[in-house]
PDB file of C-alpha atoms in Angstrom:
ATOM      1  CA  MET A 269      26.479  11.393  24.941  1.00  0.00           C
ATOM      2  CA  SER A 270      28.957   9.583  27.104  1.00  0.00           C
ATOM      3  CA  PRO A 271      30.367   6.298  25.770  1.00  0.00           C
ATOM      4  CA  GLU A 272      28.091   4.330  28.104  1.00  0.00           C
ATOM      5  CA  ALA A 273      25.027   6.283  27.004  1.00  0.00           C
ATOM      6  CA  ALA A 274      26.055   5.855  23.391  1.00  0.00           C
ATOM      7  CA  ARG A 275      26.234   2.095  23.845  1.00  0.00           C
ATOM      8  CA  HIS A 276      22.738   2.070  25.333  1.00  0.00           C
ATOM      9  CA  ALA A 277      21.505   4.377  22.587  1.00  0.00           C
ATOM     10  CA  GLY A 278      23.078   2.204  19.923  1.00  0.00           C
ATOM     11  CA  GLY A 279      21.361  -0.905  21.227  1.00  0.00           C
ATOM     12  CA  GLY A 280      18.044   0.915  21.402  1.00  0.00           C
ATOM     13  CA  LEU A 281      18.506   2.249  17.917  1.00  0.00           C
ATOM     14  CA  GLN A 282      19.367  -1.150  16.493  1.00  0.00           C
ATOM     15  CA  ALA A 283      16.218  -2.607  18.038  1.00  0.00           C
ATOM     16  CA  ALA A 284      14.148   0.340  16.833  1.00  0.00           C
ATOM     17  CA  LEU A 285      15.326  -0.197  13.264  1.00  0.00           C
ATOM     18  CA  GLY A 286      14.747  -3.922  13.367  1.00  0.00           C
ATOM     19  CA  GLY A 287      18.444  -4.754  13.267  1.00  0.00           C
ATOM     20  CA  LYS A 288      19.093  -2.708  10.105  1.00  0.00           C
ATOM     21  CA  PRO A 289      22.599  -1.235   9.682  1.00  0.00           C
ATOM     22  CA  TYR A 290      23.107   2.255  11.080  1.00  0.00           C
ATOM     23  CA  VAL A 291      25.880   4.723  11.673  1.00  0.00           C
ATOM     24  CA  LEU A 292      26.373   7.162  14.557  1.00  0.00           C
ATOM     25  CA  ALA A 293      29.437   9.233  13.698  1.00  0.00           C
ATOM     26  CA  ASN A 294      30.935  12.685  13.961  1.00  0.00           C
ATOM     27  CA  ILE A 295      30.163  14.997  11.085  1.00  0.00           C
ATOM     28  CA  GLY A 296      32.826  14.909   8.397  1.00  0.00           C
ATOM     29  CA  ASP A 297      32.357  16.462   5.011  1.00  0.00           C
ATOM     30  CA  ASP A 298      28.648  15.667   4.903  1.00  0.00           C
ATOM     31  CA  ALA A 299      25.765  14.079   6.797  1.00  0.00           C
ATOM     32  CA  ASP A 300      22.019  13.617   6.502  1.00  0.00           C
ATOM     33  CA  VAL A 301      21.278  13.664  10.246  1.00  0.00           C
ATOM     34  CA  ALA A 302      23.172  15.208  13.165  1.00  0.00           C
ATOM     35  CA  PHE A 303      22.709  14.923  16.920  1.00  0.00           C
ATOM     36  CA  VAL A 304      24.066  17.897  18.882  1.00  0.00           C
ATOM     37  CA  SER A 305      24.804  16.206  22.207  1.00  0.00           C
ATOM     38  CA  ARG A 306      26.133  17.623  25.455  1.00  0.00           C
ATOM     39  CA  ASP A 307      29.561  16.404  24.290  1.00  0.00           C
ATOM     40  CA  VAL A 308      29.355  19.042  21.555  1.00  0.00           C
ATOM     41  CA  THR A 309      28.200  21.980  23.678  1.00  0.00           C
ATOM     42  CA  GLY A 310      29.855  21.036  26.987  1.00  0.00           C
ATOM     43  CA  LEU A 311      29.506  23.862  29.492  1.00  0.00           C
ATOM     44  CA  SER A 312      29.611  26.538  26.812  1.00  0.00           C
ATOM     45  CA  THR A 313      26.943  29.200  26.697  1.00  0.00           C
ATOM     46  CA  LYS A 314      25.398  31.286  23.971  1.00  0.00           C
ATOM     47  CA  HIS A 315      27.990  34.008  24.509  1.00  0.00           C
ATOM     48  CA  ALA A 316      31.051  31.817  24.990  1.00  0.00           C
ATOM     49  CA  VAL A 317      31.078  29.082  22.349  1.00  0.00           C
ATOM     50  CA  LEU A 318      33.931  26.624  22.805  1.00  0.00           C
ATOM     51  CA  PRO A 319      36.247  26.008  19.815  1.00  0.00           C
ATOM     52  CA  HIS A 320      35.105  22.424  19.263  1.00  0.00           C
ATOM     53  CA  THR A 321      31.473  23.563  19.511  1.00  0.00           C
ATOM     54  CA  GLN A 322      32.101  26.202  16.867  1.00  0.00           C
ATOM     55  CA  ARG A 323      33.751  23.621  14.607  1.00  0.00           C
ATOM     56  CA  PHE A 324      30.717  21.386  14.920  1.00  0.00           C
ATOM     57  CA  HIS A 325      28.371  24.287  14.174  1.00  0.00           C
ATOM     58  CA  ASP A 326      30.454  25.190  11.130  1.00  0.00           C
ATOM     59  CA  ALA A 327      30.296  21.567   9.980  1.00  0.00           C
ATOM     60  CA  LEU A 328      26.507  21.657  10.285  1.00  0.00           C
ATOM     61  CA  ARG A 329      26.312  24.829   8.236  1.00  0.00           C
ATOM     62  CA  SER A 330      28.531  23.427   5.482  1.00  0.00           C
ATOM     63  CA  ALA A 331      27.048  19.904   5.210  1.00  0.00           C
ATOM     64  CA  PRO A 332      25.188  20.003   1.858  1.00  0.00           C
ATOM     65  CA  SER A 333      23.005  16.928   2.466  1.00  0.00           C
ATOM     66  CA  LEU A 334      21.924  17.799   6.006  1.00  0.00           C
ATOM     67  CA  LYS A 335      18.183  17.340   6.437  1.00  0.00           C
ATOM     68  CA  TRP A 336      17.608  17.047  10.169  1.00  0.00           C
ATOM     69  CA  VAL A 337      19.430  18.142  13.350  1.00  0.00           C
ATOM     70  CA  HIS A 338      18.423  17.146  16.869  1.00  0.00           C
ATOM     71  CA  ALA A 339      19.543  19.206  19.877  1.00  0.00           C
ATOM     72  CA  HIS A 340      20.044  17.851  23.380  1.00  0.00           C
ATOM     73  CA  SER A 341      18.668  21.118  24.788  1.00  0.00           C
ATOM     74  CA  SER A 342      15.024  22.072  25.230  1.00  0.00           C
ATOM     75  CA  GLY A 343      15.547  25.335  23.344  1.00  0.00           C
ATOM     76  CA  ALA A 344      16.967  26.094  19.925  1.00  0.00           C
ATOM     77  CA  ASP A 345      17.917  29.759  20.290  1.00  0.00           C
ATOM     78  CA  ARG A 346      21.572  29.409  19.277  1.00  0.00           C
ATOM     79  CA  PRO A 347      22.194  31.179  15.952  1.00  0.00           C
ATOM     80  CA  VAL A 348      23.197  27.960  14.173  1.00  0.00           C
ATOM     81  CA  TYR A 349      19.674  26.573  14.440  1.00  0.00           C
ATOM     82  CA  GLY A 350      18.127  29.641  12.852  1.00  0.00           C
ATOM     83  CA  ASP A 351      20.649  29.380  10.010  1.00  0.00           C
ATOM     84  CA  LEU A 352      19.764  25.729   9.445  1.00  0.00           C
ATOM     85  CA  ILE A 353      16.008  26.299   9.555  1.00  0.00           C
ATOM     86  CA  ALA A 354      16.393  29.119   7.019  1.00  0.00           C
ATOM     87  CA  ARG A 355      17.884  26.676   4.507  1.00  0.00           C
ATOM     88  CA  GLY A 356      15.170  24.089   5.096  1.00  0.00           C
ATOM     89  CA  VAL A 357      16.846  21.783   7.606  1.00  0.00           C
ATOM     90  CA  ALA A 358      14.462  20.292  10.185  1.00  0.00           C
ATOM     91  CA  VAL A 359      15.517  21.117  13.758  1.00  0.00           C
ATOM     92  CA  THR A 360      14.117  19.256  16.746  1.00  0.00           C
ATOM     93  CA  THR A 361      14.786  19.686  20.446  1.00  0.00           C
ATOM     94  CA  SER A 362      14.699  17.571  23.573  1.00  0.00           C
ATOM     95  CA  SER A 363      11.877  19.605  25.098  1.00  0.00           C
ATOM     96  CA  GLY A 364      10.424  17.735  28.050  1.00  0.00           C
ATOM     97  CA  ALA A 365      13.555  15.720  28.870  1.00  0.00           C
ATOM     98  CA  ASN A 366      14.460  17.894  31.844  1.00  0.00           C
ATOM     99  CA  ALA A 367      11.061  19.511  32.401  1.00  0.00           C
ATOM    100  CA  GLY A 368      10.388  17.672  35.643  1.00  0.00           C
ATOM    101  CA  VAL A 369      13.768  18.697  37.044  1.00  0.00           C
ATOM    102  CA  VAL A 370      13.271  22.353  36.055  1.00  0.00           C
ATOM    103  CA  VAL A 371       9.815  22.345  37.623  1.00  0.00           C
ATOM    104  CA  GLN A 372      11.246  21.010  40.891  1.00  0.00           C
ATOM    105  CA  THR A 373      13.954  23.683  40.877  1.00  0.00           C
ATOM    106  CA  ALA A 374      11.543  26.505  40.026  1.00  0.00           C
ATOM    107  CA  LEU A 375       9.196  25.357  42.772  1.00  0.00           C
ATOM    108  CA  ALA A 376      12.129  25.352  45.192  1.00  0.00           C
ATOM    109  CA  GLY A 377      12.800  28.956  44.168  1.00  0.00           C
ATOM    110  CA  VAL A 378       9.187  29.912  44.842  1.00  0.00           C
ATOM    111  CA  LEU A 379       9.171  28.219  48.236  1.00  0.00           C
ATOM    112  CA  MET A 380      12.521  29.689  49.290  1.00  0.00           C
ATOM    113  CA  LEU A 381      11.354  33.194  48.426  1.00  0.00           C
ATOM    114  CA  ALA A 382       7.918  32.676  49.956  1.00  0.00           C
ATOM    115  CA  ARG A 383       9.429  31.400  53.200  1.00  0.00           C
ATOM    116  CA  CYS A 384      12.131  34.083  53.361  1.00  0.00           C
ATOM    117  CA  PHE A 385      15.050  31.667  53.004  1.00  0.00           C
ATOM    118  CA  PRO A 386      17.483  34.294  51.650  1.00  0.00           C
ATOM    119  CA  GLN A 387      17.057  36.270  54.874  1.00  0.00           C
ATOM    120  CA  LEU A 388      17.130  33.159  57.060  1.00  0.00           C
ATOM    121  CA  LEU A 389      20.308  31.839  55.433  1.00  0.00           C
ATOM    122  CA  ALA A 390      21.960  35.243  55.801  1.00  0.00           C
ATOM    123  CA  ALA A 391      21.041  35.189  59.481  1.00  0.00           C
ATOM    124  CA  GLN A 392      22.527  31.704  59.792  1.00  0.00           C
ATOM    125  CA  ARG A 393      25.830  32.857  58.268  1.00  0.00           C
ATOM    126  CA  ASN A 394      25.866  35.698  60.808  1.00  0.00           C
ATOM    127  CA  ARG A 395      24.972  33.320  63.672  1.00  0.00           C
ATOM    128  CA  SER A 396      21.955  35.526  64.271  1.00  0.00           C
ATOM    129  CA  TRP A 397      18.695  34.196  65.738  1.00  0.00           C
ATOM    130  CA  ALA A 398      16.113  36.004  63.612  1.00  0.00           C
ATOM    131  CA  PRO A 399      12.682  34.354  63.747  1.00  0.00           C
ATOM    132  CA  LEU A 400      10.237  35.593  61.140  1.00  0.00           C
ATOM    133  CA  VAL A 401       7.692  36.517  63.787  1.00  0.00           C
ATOM    134  CA  GLY A 402       9.912  39.450  64.633  1.00  0.00           C
ATOM    135  CA  SER A 403      10.733  40.622  61.120  1.00  0.00           C
ATOM    136  CA  GLY A 404       7.420  40.468  59.284  1.00  0.00           C
ATOM    137  CA  LEU A 405       5.385  37.328  58.796  1.00  0.00           C
ATOM    138  CA  PRO A 406       5.408  35.858  55.267  1.00  0.00           C
ATOM    139  CA  ARG A 407       2.111  35.705  53.414  1.00  0.00           C
ATOM    140  CA  ASP A 408       0.239  32.460  52.908  1.00  0.00           C
ATOM    141  CA  LEU A 409       0.727  31.144  49.384  1.00  0.00           C
ATOM    142  CA  ALA A 410      -2.876  29.965  49.159  1.00  0.00           C
ATOM    143  CA  GLY A 411      -4.972  32.637  47.492  1.00  0.00           C
ATOM    144  CA  GLN A 412      -2.081  34.332  45.706  1.00  0.00           C
ATOM    145  CA  THR A 413      -1.912  34.639  41.915  1.00  0.00           C
ATOM    146  CA  ALA A 414       0.860  33.179  39.768  1.00  0.00           C
ATOM    147  CA  VAL A 415       1.261  34.438  36.200  1.00  0.00           C
ATOM    148  CA  ILE A 416       3.103  31.688  34.350  1.00  0.00           C
ATOM    149  CA  VAL A 417       4.690  32.740  31.054  1.00  0.00           C
ATOM    150  CA  GLY A 418       5.080  29.721  28.783  1.00  0.00           C
ATOM    151  CA  TRP A 419       2.732  26.756  28.575  1.00  0.00           C
ATOM    152  CA  GLY A 420       5.022  23.911  27.621  1.00  0.00           C
ATOM    153  CA  PRO A 421       5.905  20.968  29.880  1.00  0.00           C
ATOM    154  CA  ILE A 422       7.573  23.259  32.439  1.00  0.00           C
ATOM    155  CA  GLY A 423       4.789  25.829  32.556  1.00  0.00           C
ATOM    156  CA  ARG A 424       2.074  23.210  32.870  1.00  0.00           C
ATOM    157  CA  GLY A 425       4.067  21.333  35.510  1.00  0.00           C
ATOM    158  CA  MET A 426       4.553  24.480  37.568  1.00  0.00           C
ATOM    159  CA  ALA A 427       0.875  25.337  37.201  1.00  0.00           C
ATOM    160  CA  SER A 428      -0.175  21.949  38.592  1.00  0.00           C
ATOM    161  CA  LEU A 429       2.038  22.252  41.658  1.00  0.00           C
ATOM    162  CA  LEU A 430       1.190  25.876  42.385  1.00  0.00           C
ATOM    163  CA  ALA A 431      -2.525  25.200  41.958  1.00  0.00           C
ATOM    164  CA  ALA A 432      -2.171  22.310  44.416  1.00  0.00           C
ATOM    165  CA  LEU A 433      -0.731  24.815  46.896  1.00  0.00           C
ATOM    166  CA  GLY A 434      -3.837  26.946  46.480  1.00  0.00           C
ATOM    167  CA  LEU A 435      -2.597  29.583  44.039  1.00  0.00           C
ATOM    168  CA  HIS A 436      -4.720  31.058  41.269  1.00  0.00           C
ATOM    169  CA  VAL A 437      -2.895  30.384  37.972  1.00  0.00           C
ATOM    170  CA  VAL A 438      -2.922  32.594  34.866  1.00  0.00           C
ATOM    171  CA  ALA A 439      -1.246  31.191  31.746  1.00  0.00           C
ATOM    172  CA  VAL A 440       0.531  33.413  29.234  1.00  0.00           C
ATOM    173  CA  ARG A 441       1.258  31.515  26.035  1.00  0.00           C
ATOM    174  CA  SER A 442       1.642  31.884  22.286  1.00  0.00           C
ATOM    175  CA  THR A 443      -2.106  31.992  21.550  1.00  0.00           C
ATOM    176  CA  ASP A 444      -5.297  33.194  23.187  1.00  0.00           C
ATOM    177  CA  GLY A 445      -7.974  30.646  23.861  1.00  0.00           C
ATOM    178  CA  ALA A 446      -9.976  28.833  26.461  1.00  0.00           C
ATOM    179  CA  ALA A 447      -8.255  28.313  29.781  1.00  0.00           C
ATOM    180  CA  GLU A 448      -6.540  24.937  30.106  1.00  0.00           C
ATOM    181  CA  PRO A 449      -6.675  23.588  33.664  1.00  0.00           C
ATOM    182  CA  PRO A 450      -5.056  24.045  36.076  1.00  0.00           C
ATOM    183  CA  ALA A 451      -4.914  27.609  34.702  1.00  0.00           C
ATOM    184  CA  SER A 452      -8.143  29.478  35.261  1.00  0.00           C
ATOM    185  CA  GLU A 453      -7.466  31.945  32.443  1.00  0.00           C
ATOM    186  CA  THR A 454      -5.200  32.302  29.433  1.00  0.00           C
ATOM    187  CA  VAL A 455      -3.828  35.252  27.461  1.00  0.00           C
ATOM    188  CA  SER A 456      -1.322  35.564  24.623  1.00  0.00           C
ATOM    189  CA  TYR A 457       2.154  37.035  25.030  1.00  0.00           C
ATOM    190  CA  GLU A 458       0.938  40.294  23.505  1.00  0.00           C
ATOM    191  CA  ARG A 459      -1.744  40.628  26.195  1.00  0.00           C
ATOM    192  CA  ILE A 460       0.499  40.003  29.190  1.00  0.00           C
ATOM    193  CA  GLY A 461       0.051  43.602  30.329  1.00  0.00           C
ATOM    194  CA  GLU A 462      -3.585  42.840  31.128  1.00  0.00           C
ATOM    195  CA  VAL A 463      -2.750  40.285  33.818  1.00  0.00           C
ATOM    196  CA  LEU A 464       0.474  41.646  35.331  1.00  0.00           C
ATOM    197  CA  PRO A 465      -1.322  44.034  37.739  1.00  0.00           C
ATOM    198  CA  ARG A 466      -2.896  40.998  39.448  1.00  0.00           C
ATOM    199  CA  ALA A 467       0.310  38.988  39.871  1.00  0.00           C
ATOM    200  CA  ASP A 468       1.894  37.976  43.147  1.00  0.00           C
ATOM    201  CA  TRP A 469       4.330  35.699  41.295  1.00  0.00           C
ATOM    202  CA  LEU A 470       5.705  36.022  37.783  1.00  0.00           C
ATOM    203  CA  VAL A 471       7.175  32.727  36.590  1.00  0.00           C
ATOM    204  CA  LEU A 472       9.083  32.758  33.289  1.00  0.00           C
ATOM    205  CA  CYS A 473       9.473  29.375  31.580  1.00  0.00           C
ATOM    206  CA  CYS A 474       8.880  30.189  27.911  1.00  0.00           C
ATOM    207  CA  PRO A 475      11.174  29.603  24.931  1.00  0.00           C
ATOM    208  CA  LEU A 476      13.245  32.527  23.669  1.00  0.00           C
ATOM    209  CA  THR A 477      11.692  33.758  20.429  1.00  0.00           C
ATOM    210  CA  GLU A 478      11.224  37.121  18.791  1.00  0.00           C
ATOM    211  CA  ARG A 479       7.884  37.353  20.610  1.00  0.00           C
ATOM    212  CA  THR A 480       9.348  36.674  24.052  1.00  0.00           C
ATOM    213  CA  ARG A 481      12.674  38.503  23.791  1.00  0.00           C
ATOM    214  CA  GLY A 482      12.431  41.494  26.132  1.00  0.00           C
ATOM    215  CA  LEU A 483       8.841  40.591  27.027  1.00  0.00           C
ATOM    216  CA  ILE A 484       9.446  41.659  30.625  1.00  0.00           C
ATOM    217  CA  ASP A 485      10.790  45.144  30.037  1.00  0.00           C
ATOM    218  CA  ALA A 486      10.584  48.328  32.095  1.00  0.00           C
ATOM    219  CA  ALA A 487       6.979  48.905  31.034  1.00  0.00           C
ATOM    220  CA  ALA A 488       5.941  45.381  32.013  1.00  0.00           C
ATOM    221  CA  LEU A 489       7.712  45.633  35.370  1.00  0.00           C
ATOM    222  CA  ALA A 490       5.963  48.941  36.031  1.00  0.00           C
ATOM    223  CA  ARG A 491       2.594  47.192  35.676  1.00  0.00           C
ATOM    224  CA  LEU A 492       3.383  44.747  38.468  1.00  0.00           C
ATOM    225  CA  PRO A 493       2.047  45.567  41.939  1.00  0.00           C
ATOM    226  CA  ALA A 494       4.474  46.097  44.804  1.00  0.00           C
ATOM    227  CA  GLY A 495       5.691  42.949  46.468  1.00  0.00           C
ATOM    228  CA  VAL A 496       5.762  40.664  43.425  1.00  0.00           C
ATOM    229  CA  ARG A 497       8.421  37.966  43.231  1.00  0.00           C
ATOM    230  CA  LEU A 498       9.887  36.766  39.940  1.00  0.00           C
ATOM    231  CA  VAL A 499      11.239  33.348  38.916  1.00  0.00           C
ATOM    232  CA  ASN A 500      13.151  32.992  35.637  1.00  0.00           C
ATOM    233  CA  VAL A 501      14.041  29.521  34.358  1.00  0.00           C
ATOM    234  CA  ALA A 502      13.470  30.511  30.721  1.00  0.00           C
ATOM    235  CA  ARG A 503      16.238  32.589  29.136  1.00  0.00           C
ATOM    236  CA  GLY A 504      17.899  35.714  30.445  1.00  0.00           C
ATOM    237  CA  GLU A 505      16.833  37.745  27.436  1.00  0.00           C
ATOM    238  CA  VAL A 506      13.131  37.275  28.243  1.00  0.00           C
ATOM    239  CA  ALA A 507      13.492  39.764  31.115  1.00  0.00           C
ATOM    240  CA  GLU A 508      15.521  42.902  30.436  1.00  0.00           C
ATOM    241  CA  GLU A 509      18.203  42.961  33.105  1.00  0.00           C
ATOM    242  CA  PRO A 510      18.794  46.705  33.793  1.00  0.00           C
ATOM    243  CA  PRO A 511      15.151  47.494  34.671  1.00  0.00           C
ATOM    244  CA  LEU A 512      14.928  44.200  36.562  1.00  0.00           C
ATOM    245  CA  ILE A 513      17.919  45.155  38.704  1.00  0.00           C
ATOM    246  CA  ASP A 514      16.454  48.604  39.247  1.00  0.00           C
ATOM    247  CA  ALA A 515      13.107  47.163  40.360  1.00  0.00           C
ATOM    248  CA  LEU A 516      14.865  44.847  42.827  1.00  0.00           C
ATOM    249  CA  ARG A 517      16.973  47.689  44.213  1.00  0.00           C
ATOM    250  CA  ARG A 518      13.945  49.909  44.746  1.00  0.00           C
ATOM    251  CA  GLY A 519      11.913  47.123  46.317  1.00  0.00           C
ATOM    252  CA  ALA A 520       9.310  47.286  43.567  1.00  0.00           C
ATOM    253  CA  LEU A 521      10.093  43.587  43.199  1.00  0.00           C
ATOM    254  CA  ALA A 522      10.231  41.864  46.575  1.00  0.00           C
ATOM    255  CA  GLY A 523      12.588  39.149  45.340  1.00  0.00           C
ATOM    256  CA  ALA A 524      13.714  36.960  42.470  1.00  0.00           C
ATOM    257  CA  TYR A 525      15.064  33.515  41.741  1.00  0.00           C
ATOM    258  CA  LEU A 526      17.210  33.764  38.599  1.00  0.00           C
ATOM    259  CA  ASP A 527      18.791  30.758  36.884  1.00  0.00           C
ATOM    260  CA  VAL A 528      19.393  32.415  33.493  1.00  0.00           C
ATOM    261  CA  PHE A 529      20.975  35.703  32.467  1.00  0.00           C
ATOM    262  CA  ALA A 530      21.550  37.873  29.422  1.00  0.00           C
ATOM    263  CA  HIS A 531      25.290  37.160  29.675  1.00  0.00           C
ATOM    264  CA  GLU A 532      26.543  33.833  30.976  1.00  0.00           C
ATOM    265  CA  PRO A 533      28.512  33.254  33.075  1.00  0.00           C
ATOM    266  CA  LEU A 534      27.018  36.115  35.060  1.00  0.00           C
ATOM    267  CA  PRO A 535      29.799  38.722  35.335  1.00  0.00           C
ATOM    268  CA  ALA A 536      31.405  38.961  38.763  1.00  0.00           C
ATOM    269  CA  GLU A 537      30.603  42.674  38.881  1.00  0.00           C
ATOM    270  CA  SER A 538      26.845  42.120  38.467  1.00  0.00           C
ATOM    271  CA  PRO A 539      24.925  43.563  41.433  1.00  0.00           C
ATOM    272  CA  LEU A 540      22.626  40.524  41.328  1.00  0.00           C
ATOM    273  CA  TRP A 541      25.231  38.439  43.175  1.00  0.00           C
ATOM    274  CA  ASP A 542      24.969  40.481  46.376  1.00  0.00           C
ATOM    275  CA  MET A 543      21.308  41.446  46.487  1.00  0.00           C
ATOM    276  CA  PRO A 544      19.744  40.145  49.708  1.00  0.00           C
ATOM    277  CA  ASN A 545      16.414  39.438  47.970  1.00  0.00           C
ATOM    278  CA  VAL A 546      17.867  37.504  45.004  1.00  0.00           C
ATOM    279  CA  ILE A 547      18.767  33.832  44.579  1.00  0.00           C
ATOM    280  CA  VAL A 548      21.268  33.230  41.758  1.00  0.00           C
ATOM    281  CA  THR A 549      22.055  29.815  40.263  1.00  0.00           C
ATOM    282  CA  PRO A 550      24.356  29.159  37.243  1.00  0.00           C
ATOM    283  CA  HIS A 551      21.863  28.019  34.570  1.00  0.00           C
ATOM    284  CA  THR A 552      21.577  24.696  36.333  1.00  0.00           C
ATOM    285  CA  ALA A 553      17.838  24.362  36.973  1.00  0.00           C
ATOM    286  CA  GLY A 554      17.519  21.445  34.564  1.00  0.00           C
ATOM    287  CA  HIS A 555      20.663  19.468  35.414  1.00  0.00           C
ATOM    288  CA  SER A 556      20.156  15.898  36.596  1.00  0.00           C
ATOM    289  CA  ASP A 557      21.858  12.545  36.163  1.00  0.00           C
ATOM    290  CA  GLY A 558      18.806  11.129  34.373  1.00  0.00           C
ATOM    291  CA  ASN A 559      18.669  13.733  31.602  1.00  0.00           C
ATOM    292  CA  GLU A 560      21.164  12.064  29.270  1.00  0.00           C
ATOM    293  CA  MET A 561      19.111   8.922  28.826  1.00  0.00           C
ATOM    294  CA  ARG A 562      15.861  10.880  28.477  1.00  0.00           C
ATOM    295  CA  VAL A 563      17.453  12.955  25.706  1.00  0.00           C
ATOM    296  CA  ALA A 564      18.723   9.779  24.030  1.00  0.00           C
ATOM    297  CA  ALA A 565      15.220   8.281  24.175  1.00  0.00           C
ATOM    298  CA  ILE A 566      13.705  11.361  22.505  1.00  0.00           C
ATOM    299  CA  PHE A 567      16.361  11.273  19.785  1.00  0.00           C
ATOM    300  CA  LEU A 568      15.875   7.548  19.174  1.00  0.00           C
ATOM    301  CA  ASP A 569      12.107   7.975  18.953  1.00  0.00           C
ATOM    302  CA  ASN A 570      12.554  10.732  16.400  1.00  0.00           C
ATOM    303  CA  LEU A 571      15.141   8.714  14.489  1.00  0.00           C
ATOM    304  CA  ARG A 572      12.624   5.894  14.217  1.00  0.00           C
ATOM    305  CA  ARG A 573      10.079   8.396  12.943  1.00  0.00           C
ATOM    306  CA  TRP A 574      12.645   9.724  10.475  1.00  0.00           C
ATOM    307  CA  THR A 575      13.326   6.283   9.011  1.00  0.00           C
ATOM    308  CA  GLU A 576       9.573   5.575   8.784  1.00  0.00           C
ATOM    309  CA  GLY A 577       8.679   8.921   7.226  1.00  0.00           C
ATOM    310  CA  GLN A 578       6.593  10.057  10.194  1.00  0.00           C
ATOM    311  CA  PRO A 579       6.390  13.648  11.500  1.00  0.00           C
ATOM    312  CA  LEU A 580       9.177  14.531  13.935  1.00  0.00           C
ATOM    313  CA  LEU A 581       8.335  15.473  17.513  1.00  0.00           C
ATOM    314  CA  ASN A 582       9.497  18.776  19.085  1.00  0.00           C
ATOM    315  CA  ARG A 583      10.150  20.329  15.693  1.00  0.00           C
ATOM    316  CA  VAL A 584      11.069  23.994  15.940  1.00  0.00           C
TER     317      VAL A 584
END
């Protein structure tokens, strides 16, 4: 956290603990609890860990008394978290802190693709008057089907907005079961192939796990009907990139909004940068000036639970 956020967090923590003494400090030789804030990870990615981030991760791994680690991110797919969980350390995330922001961004991606904004913006750059009535009218969103992969705060938020726009929503989540409105049906990750042939939109907002890694592979893409558009605000590894690029090149996929990639930053030589039917953003779908305090609030709530012996929220 920033110094200002830390001051706010400290005051909230002191009140939460009834004025009892507390310590918020960098990890030294040992610690019971650690908070991996944005100050630790900075702008680093899973493939380009900054030196100070690596030092912090190493300190986590070597702290013998460590019992609980909280991450500022909504996911816990960095290798350090798996290592900690394997030795019995509780790991919690800030899932939900930026969900509303991600939902807004993902919806913007859907609307831009649905309303042909990539083509319209290209025409603007070329000073070309190119009304859609002359180049193929876009389809009405109402009546289309959105397959939403992941049923956490982001997936449910997207489902509510898309249903309000008149789309039929299918939820793909970790378990089978009765449909949870606004989804009209639900299948597990392993059964995604059953619903892909009916998709007009494939929206990826699931965590990266062994069950979701490579979930959208060449075989899954082949089951999609022509003209589908894809939105990925999950993790790049959920959709295998080579067959995805191939499907976009061939027109099997009509377009994509991609905020996450297998390798970040996205290499300059990636063909995704220049594809006329692709919107690329730099893993920024969840960035907002209100996130820091929402993350701090989740951490403080869990810290209160920790001191009172209650179950931790968002435990991985």
